[in-house]
mmCIF file of C-alpha atoms and ligand atoms in Angstrom:
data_model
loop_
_atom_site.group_PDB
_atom_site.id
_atom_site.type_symbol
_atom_site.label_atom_id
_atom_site.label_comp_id
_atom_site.label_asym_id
_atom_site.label_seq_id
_atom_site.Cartn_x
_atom_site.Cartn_y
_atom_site.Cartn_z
ATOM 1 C CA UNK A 506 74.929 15.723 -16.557
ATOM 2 C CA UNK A 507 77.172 13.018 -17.759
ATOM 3 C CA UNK A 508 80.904 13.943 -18.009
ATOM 4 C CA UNK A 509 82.333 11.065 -20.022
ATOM 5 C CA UNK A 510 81.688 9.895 -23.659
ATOM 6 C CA UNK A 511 77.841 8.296 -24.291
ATOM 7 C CA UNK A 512 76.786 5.264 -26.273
ATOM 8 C CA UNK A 513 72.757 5.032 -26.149
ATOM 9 C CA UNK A 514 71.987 2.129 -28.180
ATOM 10 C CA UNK A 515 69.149 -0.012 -28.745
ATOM 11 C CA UNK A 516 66.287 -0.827 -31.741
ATOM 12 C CA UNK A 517 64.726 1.377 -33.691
ATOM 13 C CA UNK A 518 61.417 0.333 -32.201
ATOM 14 C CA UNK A 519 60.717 -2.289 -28.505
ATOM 15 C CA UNK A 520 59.006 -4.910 -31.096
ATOM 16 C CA UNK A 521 58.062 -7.184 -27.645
ATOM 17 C CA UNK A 522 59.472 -7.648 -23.628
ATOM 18 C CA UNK A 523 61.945 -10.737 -24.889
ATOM 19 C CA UNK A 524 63.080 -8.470 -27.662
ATOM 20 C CA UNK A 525 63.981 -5.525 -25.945
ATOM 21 C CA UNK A 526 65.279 -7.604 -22.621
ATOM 22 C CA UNK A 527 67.536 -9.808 -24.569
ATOM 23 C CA UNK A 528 68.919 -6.780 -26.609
ATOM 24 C CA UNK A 529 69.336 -4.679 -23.315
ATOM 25 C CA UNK A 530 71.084 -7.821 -21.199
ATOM 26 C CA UNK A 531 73.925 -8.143 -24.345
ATOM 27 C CA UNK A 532 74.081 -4.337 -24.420
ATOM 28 C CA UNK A 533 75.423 -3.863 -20.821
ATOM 29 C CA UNK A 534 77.306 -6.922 -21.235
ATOM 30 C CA UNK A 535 79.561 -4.580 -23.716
ATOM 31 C CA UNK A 536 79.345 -1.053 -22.138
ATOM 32 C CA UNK A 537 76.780 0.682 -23.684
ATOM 33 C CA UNK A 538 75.696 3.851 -21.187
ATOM 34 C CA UNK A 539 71.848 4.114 -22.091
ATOM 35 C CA UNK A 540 69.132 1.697 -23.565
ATOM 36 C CA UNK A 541 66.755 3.214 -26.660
ATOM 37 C CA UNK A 542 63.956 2.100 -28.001
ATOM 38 C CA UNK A 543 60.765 3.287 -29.069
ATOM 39 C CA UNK A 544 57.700 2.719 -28.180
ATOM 40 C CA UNK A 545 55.669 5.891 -29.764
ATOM 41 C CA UNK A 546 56.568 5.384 -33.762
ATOM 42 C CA UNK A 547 56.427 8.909 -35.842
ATOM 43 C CA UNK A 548 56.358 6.630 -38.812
ATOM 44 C CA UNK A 549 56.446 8.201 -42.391
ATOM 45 C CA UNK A 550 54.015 5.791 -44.099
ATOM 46 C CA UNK A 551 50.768 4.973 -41.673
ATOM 47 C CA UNK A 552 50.748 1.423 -43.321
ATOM 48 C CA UNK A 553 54.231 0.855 -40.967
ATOM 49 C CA UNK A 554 54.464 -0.474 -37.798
ATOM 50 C CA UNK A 555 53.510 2.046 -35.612
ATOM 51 C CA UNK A 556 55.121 0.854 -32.057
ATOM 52 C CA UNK A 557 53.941 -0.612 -29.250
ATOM 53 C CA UNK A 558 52.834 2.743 -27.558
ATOM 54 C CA UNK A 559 52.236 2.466 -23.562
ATOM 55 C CA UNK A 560 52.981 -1.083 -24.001
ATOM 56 C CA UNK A 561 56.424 -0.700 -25.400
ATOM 57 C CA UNK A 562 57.180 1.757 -22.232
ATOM 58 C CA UNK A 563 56.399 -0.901 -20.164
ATOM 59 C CA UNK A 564 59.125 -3.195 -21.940
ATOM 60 C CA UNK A 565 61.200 -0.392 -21.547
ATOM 61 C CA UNK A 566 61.059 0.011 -17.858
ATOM 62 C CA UNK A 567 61.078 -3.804 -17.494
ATOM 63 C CA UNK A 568 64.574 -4.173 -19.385
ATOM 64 C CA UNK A 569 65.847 -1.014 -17.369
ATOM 65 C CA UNK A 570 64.942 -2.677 -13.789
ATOM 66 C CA UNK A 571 66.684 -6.536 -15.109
ATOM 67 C CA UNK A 572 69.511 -4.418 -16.837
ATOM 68 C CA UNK A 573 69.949 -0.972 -14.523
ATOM 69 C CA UNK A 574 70.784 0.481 -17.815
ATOM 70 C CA UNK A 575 68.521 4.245 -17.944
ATOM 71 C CA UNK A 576 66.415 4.425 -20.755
ATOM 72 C CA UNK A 577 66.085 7.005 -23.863
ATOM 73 C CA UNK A 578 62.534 6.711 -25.136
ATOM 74 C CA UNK A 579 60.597 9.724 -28.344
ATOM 75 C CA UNK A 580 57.205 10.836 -26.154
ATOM 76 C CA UNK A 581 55.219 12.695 -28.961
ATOM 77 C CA UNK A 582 52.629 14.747 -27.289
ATOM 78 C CA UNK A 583 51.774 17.176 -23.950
ATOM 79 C CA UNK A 584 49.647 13.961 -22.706
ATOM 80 C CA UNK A 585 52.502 11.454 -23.088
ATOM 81 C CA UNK A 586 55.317 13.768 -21.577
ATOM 82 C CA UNK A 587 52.869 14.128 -18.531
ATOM 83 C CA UNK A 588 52.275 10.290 -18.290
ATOM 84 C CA UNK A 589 56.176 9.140 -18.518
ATOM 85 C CA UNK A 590 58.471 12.045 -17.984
ATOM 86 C CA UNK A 591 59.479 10.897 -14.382
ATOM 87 C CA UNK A 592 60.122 7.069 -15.548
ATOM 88 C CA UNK A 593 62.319 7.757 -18.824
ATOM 89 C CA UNK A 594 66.126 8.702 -18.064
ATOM 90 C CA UNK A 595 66.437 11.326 -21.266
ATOM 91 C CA UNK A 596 63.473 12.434 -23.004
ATOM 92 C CA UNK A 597 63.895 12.007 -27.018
ATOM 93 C CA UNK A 598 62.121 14.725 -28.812
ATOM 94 C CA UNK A 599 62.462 13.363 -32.856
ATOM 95 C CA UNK A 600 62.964 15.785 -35.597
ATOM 96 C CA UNK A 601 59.054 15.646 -36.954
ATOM 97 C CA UNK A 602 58.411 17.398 -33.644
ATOM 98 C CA UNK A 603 61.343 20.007 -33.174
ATOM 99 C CA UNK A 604 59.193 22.650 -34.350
ATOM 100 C CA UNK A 605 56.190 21.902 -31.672
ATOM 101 C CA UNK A 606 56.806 24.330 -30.005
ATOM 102 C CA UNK A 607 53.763 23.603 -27.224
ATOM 103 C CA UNK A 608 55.763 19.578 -26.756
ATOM 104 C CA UNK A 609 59.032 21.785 -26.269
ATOM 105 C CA UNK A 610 57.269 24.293 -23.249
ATOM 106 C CA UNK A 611 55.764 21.591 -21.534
ATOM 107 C CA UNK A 612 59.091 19.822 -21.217
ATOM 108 C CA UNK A 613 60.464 22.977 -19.153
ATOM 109 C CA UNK A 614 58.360 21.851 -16.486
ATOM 110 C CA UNK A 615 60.400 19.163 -15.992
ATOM 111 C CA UNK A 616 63.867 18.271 -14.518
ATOM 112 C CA UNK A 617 64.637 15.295 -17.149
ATOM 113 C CA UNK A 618 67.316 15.441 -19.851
ATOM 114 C CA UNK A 619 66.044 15.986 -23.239
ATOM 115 C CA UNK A 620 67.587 15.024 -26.380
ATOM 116 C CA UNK A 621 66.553 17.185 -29.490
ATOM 117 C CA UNK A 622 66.723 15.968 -32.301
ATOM 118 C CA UNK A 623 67.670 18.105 -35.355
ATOM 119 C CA UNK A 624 64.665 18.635 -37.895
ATOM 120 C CA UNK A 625 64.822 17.414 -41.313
ATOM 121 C CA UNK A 626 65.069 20.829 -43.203
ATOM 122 C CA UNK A 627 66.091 22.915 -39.474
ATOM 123 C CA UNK A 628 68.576 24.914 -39.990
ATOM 124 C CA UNK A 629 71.056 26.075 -36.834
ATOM 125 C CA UNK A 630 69.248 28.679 -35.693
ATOM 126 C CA UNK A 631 65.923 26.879 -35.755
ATOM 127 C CA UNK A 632 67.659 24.291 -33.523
ATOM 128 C CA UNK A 633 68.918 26.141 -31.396
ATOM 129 C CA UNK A 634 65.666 28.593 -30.717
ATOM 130 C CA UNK A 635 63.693 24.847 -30.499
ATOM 131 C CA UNK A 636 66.225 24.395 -27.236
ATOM 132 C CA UNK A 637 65.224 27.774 -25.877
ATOM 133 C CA UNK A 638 61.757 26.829 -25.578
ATOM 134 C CA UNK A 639 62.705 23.949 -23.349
ATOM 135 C CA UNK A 640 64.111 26.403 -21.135
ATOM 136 C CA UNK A 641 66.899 25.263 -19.724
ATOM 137 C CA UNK A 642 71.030 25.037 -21.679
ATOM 138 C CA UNK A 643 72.026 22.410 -19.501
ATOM 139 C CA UNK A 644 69.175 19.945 -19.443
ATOM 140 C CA UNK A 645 68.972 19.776 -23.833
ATOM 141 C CA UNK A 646 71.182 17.739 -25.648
ATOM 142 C CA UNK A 647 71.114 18.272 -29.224
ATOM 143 C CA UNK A 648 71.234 15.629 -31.415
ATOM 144 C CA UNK A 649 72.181 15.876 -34.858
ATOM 145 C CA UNK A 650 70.542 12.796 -37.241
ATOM 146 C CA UNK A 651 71.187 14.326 -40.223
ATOM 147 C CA UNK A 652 69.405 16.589 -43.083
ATOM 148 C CA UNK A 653 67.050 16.279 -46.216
ATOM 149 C CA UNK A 654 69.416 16.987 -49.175
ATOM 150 C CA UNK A 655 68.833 16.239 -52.304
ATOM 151 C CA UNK A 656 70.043 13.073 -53.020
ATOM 152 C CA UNK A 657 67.984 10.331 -51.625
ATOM 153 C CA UNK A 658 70.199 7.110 -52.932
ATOM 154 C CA UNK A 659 71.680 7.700 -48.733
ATOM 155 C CA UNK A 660 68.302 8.502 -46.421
ATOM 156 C CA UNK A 661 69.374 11.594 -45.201
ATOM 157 C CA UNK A 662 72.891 13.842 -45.016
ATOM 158 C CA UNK A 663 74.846 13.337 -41.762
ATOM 159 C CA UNK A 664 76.098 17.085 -40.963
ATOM 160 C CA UNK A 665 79.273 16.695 -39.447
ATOM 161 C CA UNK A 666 79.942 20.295 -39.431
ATOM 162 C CA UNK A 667 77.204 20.783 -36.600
ATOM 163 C CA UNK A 668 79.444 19.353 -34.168
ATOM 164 C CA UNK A 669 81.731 21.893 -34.408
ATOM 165 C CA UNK A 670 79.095 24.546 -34.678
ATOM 166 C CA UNK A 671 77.020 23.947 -31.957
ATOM 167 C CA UNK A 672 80.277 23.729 -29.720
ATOM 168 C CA UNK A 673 81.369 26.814 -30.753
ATOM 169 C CA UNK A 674 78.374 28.566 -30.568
ATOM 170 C CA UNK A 675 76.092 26.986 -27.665
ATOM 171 C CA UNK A 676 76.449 25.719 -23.817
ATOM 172 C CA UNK A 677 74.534 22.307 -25.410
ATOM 173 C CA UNK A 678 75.792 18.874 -25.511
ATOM 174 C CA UNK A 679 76.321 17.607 -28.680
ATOM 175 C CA UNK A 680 75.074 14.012 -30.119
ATOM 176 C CA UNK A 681 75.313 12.284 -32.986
ATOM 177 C CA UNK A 682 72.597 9.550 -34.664
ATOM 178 C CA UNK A 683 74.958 8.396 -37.595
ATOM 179 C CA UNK A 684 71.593 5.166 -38.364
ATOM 180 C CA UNK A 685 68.863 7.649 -39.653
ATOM 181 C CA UNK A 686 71.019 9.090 -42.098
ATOM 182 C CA UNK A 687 72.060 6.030 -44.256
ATOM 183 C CA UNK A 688 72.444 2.405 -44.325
ATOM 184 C CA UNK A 689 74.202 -0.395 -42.341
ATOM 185 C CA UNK A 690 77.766 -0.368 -43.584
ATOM 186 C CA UNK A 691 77.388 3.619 -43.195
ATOM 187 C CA UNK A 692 77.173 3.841 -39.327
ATOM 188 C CA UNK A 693 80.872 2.809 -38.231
ATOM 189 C CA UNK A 694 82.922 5.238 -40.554
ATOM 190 C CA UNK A 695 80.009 8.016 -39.467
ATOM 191 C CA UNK A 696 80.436 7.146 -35.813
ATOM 192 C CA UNK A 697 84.107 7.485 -35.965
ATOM 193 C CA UNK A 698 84.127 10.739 -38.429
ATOM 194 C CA UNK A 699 81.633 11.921 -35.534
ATOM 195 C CA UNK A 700 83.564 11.322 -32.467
ATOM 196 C CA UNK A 701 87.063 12.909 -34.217
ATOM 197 C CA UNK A 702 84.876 16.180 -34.754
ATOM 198 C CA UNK A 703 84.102 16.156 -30.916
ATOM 199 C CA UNK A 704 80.690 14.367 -30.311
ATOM 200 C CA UNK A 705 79.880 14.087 -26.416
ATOM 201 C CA UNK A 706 77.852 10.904 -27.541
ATOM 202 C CA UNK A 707 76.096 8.576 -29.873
ATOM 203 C CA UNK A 708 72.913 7.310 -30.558
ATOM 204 C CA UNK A 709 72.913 4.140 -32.447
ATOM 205 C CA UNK A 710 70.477 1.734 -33.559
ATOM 206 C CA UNK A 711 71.305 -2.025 -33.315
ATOM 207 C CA UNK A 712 69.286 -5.141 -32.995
ATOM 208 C CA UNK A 713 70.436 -8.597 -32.514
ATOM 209 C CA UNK A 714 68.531 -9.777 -35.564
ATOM 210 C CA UNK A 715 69.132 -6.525 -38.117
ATOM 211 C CA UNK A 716 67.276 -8.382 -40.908
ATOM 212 C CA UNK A 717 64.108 -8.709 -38.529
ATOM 213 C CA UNK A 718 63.898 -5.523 -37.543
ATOM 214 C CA UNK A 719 60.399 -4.351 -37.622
ATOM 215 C CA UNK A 720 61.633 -0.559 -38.009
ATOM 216 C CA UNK A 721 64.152 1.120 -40.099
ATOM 217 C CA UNK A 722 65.927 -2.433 -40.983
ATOM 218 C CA UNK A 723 68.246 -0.692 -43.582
ATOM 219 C CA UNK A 724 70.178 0.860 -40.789
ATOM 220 C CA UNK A 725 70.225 -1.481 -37.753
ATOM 221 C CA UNK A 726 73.604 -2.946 -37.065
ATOM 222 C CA UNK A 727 74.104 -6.054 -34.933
ATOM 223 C CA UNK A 728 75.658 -6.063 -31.360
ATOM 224 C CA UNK A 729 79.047 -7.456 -32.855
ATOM 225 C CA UNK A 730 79.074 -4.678 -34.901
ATOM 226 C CA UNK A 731 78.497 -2.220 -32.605
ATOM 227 C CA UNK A 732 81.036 -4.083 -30.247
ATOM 228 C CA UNK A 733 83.587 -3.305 -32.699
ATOM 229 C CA UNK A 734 82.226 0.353 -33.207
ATOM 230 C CA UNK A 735 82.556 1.063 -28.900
ATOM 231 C CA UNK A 736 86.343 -0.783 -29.184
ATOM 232 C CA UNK A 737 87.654 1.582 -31.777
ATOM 233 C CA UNK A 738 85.748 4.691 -30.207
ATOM 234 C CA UNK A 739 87.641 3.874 -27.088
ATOM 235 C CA UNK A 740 90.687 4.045 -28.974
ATOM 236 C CA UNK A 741 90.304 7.650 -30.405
ATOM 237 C CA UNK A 742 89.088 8.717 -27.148
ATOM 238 C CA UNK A 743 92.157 7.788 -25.307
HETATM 239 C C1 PEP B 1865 64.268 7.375 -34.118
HETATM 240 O O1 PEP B 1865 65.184 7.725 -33.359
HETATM 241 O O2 PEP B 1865 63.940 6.187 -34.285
HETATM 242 C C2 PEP B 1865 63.581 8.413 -34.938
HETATM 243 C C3 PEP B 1865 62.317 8.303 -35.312
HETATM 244 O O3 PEP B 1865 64.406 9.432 -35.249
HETATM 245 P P1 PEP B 1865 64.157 10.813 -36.051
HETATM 246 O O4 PEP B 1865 63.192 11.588 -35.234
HETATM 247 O O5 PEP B 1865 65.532 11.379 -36.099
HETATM 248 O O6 PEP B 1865 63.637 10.439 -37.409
HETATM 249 MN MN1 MN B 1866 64.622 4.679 -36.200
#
């Protein structure tokens, strides 16, 4: 289990192989720990791009054996977690499926780390019973991404407060996604506010052409400005 402070970063979604290799190369260039990207799409509107499925895994694993940086990839179903568990560094289970519970049982049968992602509406509890199914404290790292409230001008509500509640309360590693709660200039304050709570990592999506993002545009951030995120992290962390 990793000891020091993670930065997974990477797209929302691997869009093609030169995407997600030239986006990987300039993301170990400045540090980043893990590469994301994926390649199964729980889109909200069926209309969207829906990922590159098996495809976009192969991208993956590509940019992981030119890079060495391990990979963070969303597998959506039994069938999927059977095909790529063993190639994918940490499993990413997104919060439309935190409640499938059948996903979160098959997933004990494996040794990979598993990052759980908070549902929309979950509260705590529901979280935290989601991790039980997987079986195993040490292997689940939650991941907050913030929470449906009910103002929608911001996507969704980072909860800060779950860092210090799920420290207090659980064994699990606890991760923040400050891009799937708001927009662009949101996700360097968040990050920071995130890490001073006590974060053991990040998840941030960044792209090294934001406005051609083929997947949640409003909130990719380019490399420079997740550059300048990792530099002032580094700073608190000291
Ligand atoms: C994602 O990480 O791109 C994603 C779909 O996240 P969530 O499950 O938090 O919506
Ligand atoms: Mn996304």
């Amino acid at each position: 289990m990793m000891e020091k402070f993670t930065i997974i970063a990477g797209p929302c979604a691997v869009e093609s192989e030169e995407q997600i290799v030239r986006i990987a190369i300039k993301l170990k260039q400045i540090g980043v720990d893990y590469l994301r990207g994926g390649a199964f799409k729980p889109r909200t509107n069926p209309d969207s791009f829906q990922g590159l499925g098996d495809l976009g895994i192969e991208y993956l694993l590509k940019a992981k054996e030119i890079t060495g940086l391990p990979i963070v990839t969303e597998l959506m179903t039994i069938e999927q977690v059977r095909k790529y568990a063993d190639k994918i560094d940490i499993i990413q289970i997104g919060s439309r499926n935190m409640y499938n519970y059948e996903l979160l049982k098959e997933l004990g049968h494996y040794s990979k780390l598993v990052l759980l992602k908070r549902g929309l509406s979950a509260t705590y509890n529901e979280w935290i019973n989601a991790a039980k199914y997987i079986n195993n404290e040490d292997k689940v790292i939650l991941c907050e991404r913030g929470i449906r409230g009910f103002d929608m001008s911001t996507r969704n509500v980072l909860d800060i407060q779950a860092i210090p509640y799920i420290k207090h309360n659980t064994k699990h590693k606890i991760f923040v996604d400050p891009s799937h709660s708001g927009n662009r200039y949101m996700i360097e304050p968040m990050s920071l506010a995130s890490v001073t709570a006590g974060c053991d990592g990040l998840m941030i999506e960044v792209h090294d052409k934001p406005d051609e993002s083929l997947c949640d545009k409003n909130q990719a951030i380019s490399i420079e400005e997740l550059t300048i995120i990792i530099n002032k992290i580094k700073k608190l962390n000291k």
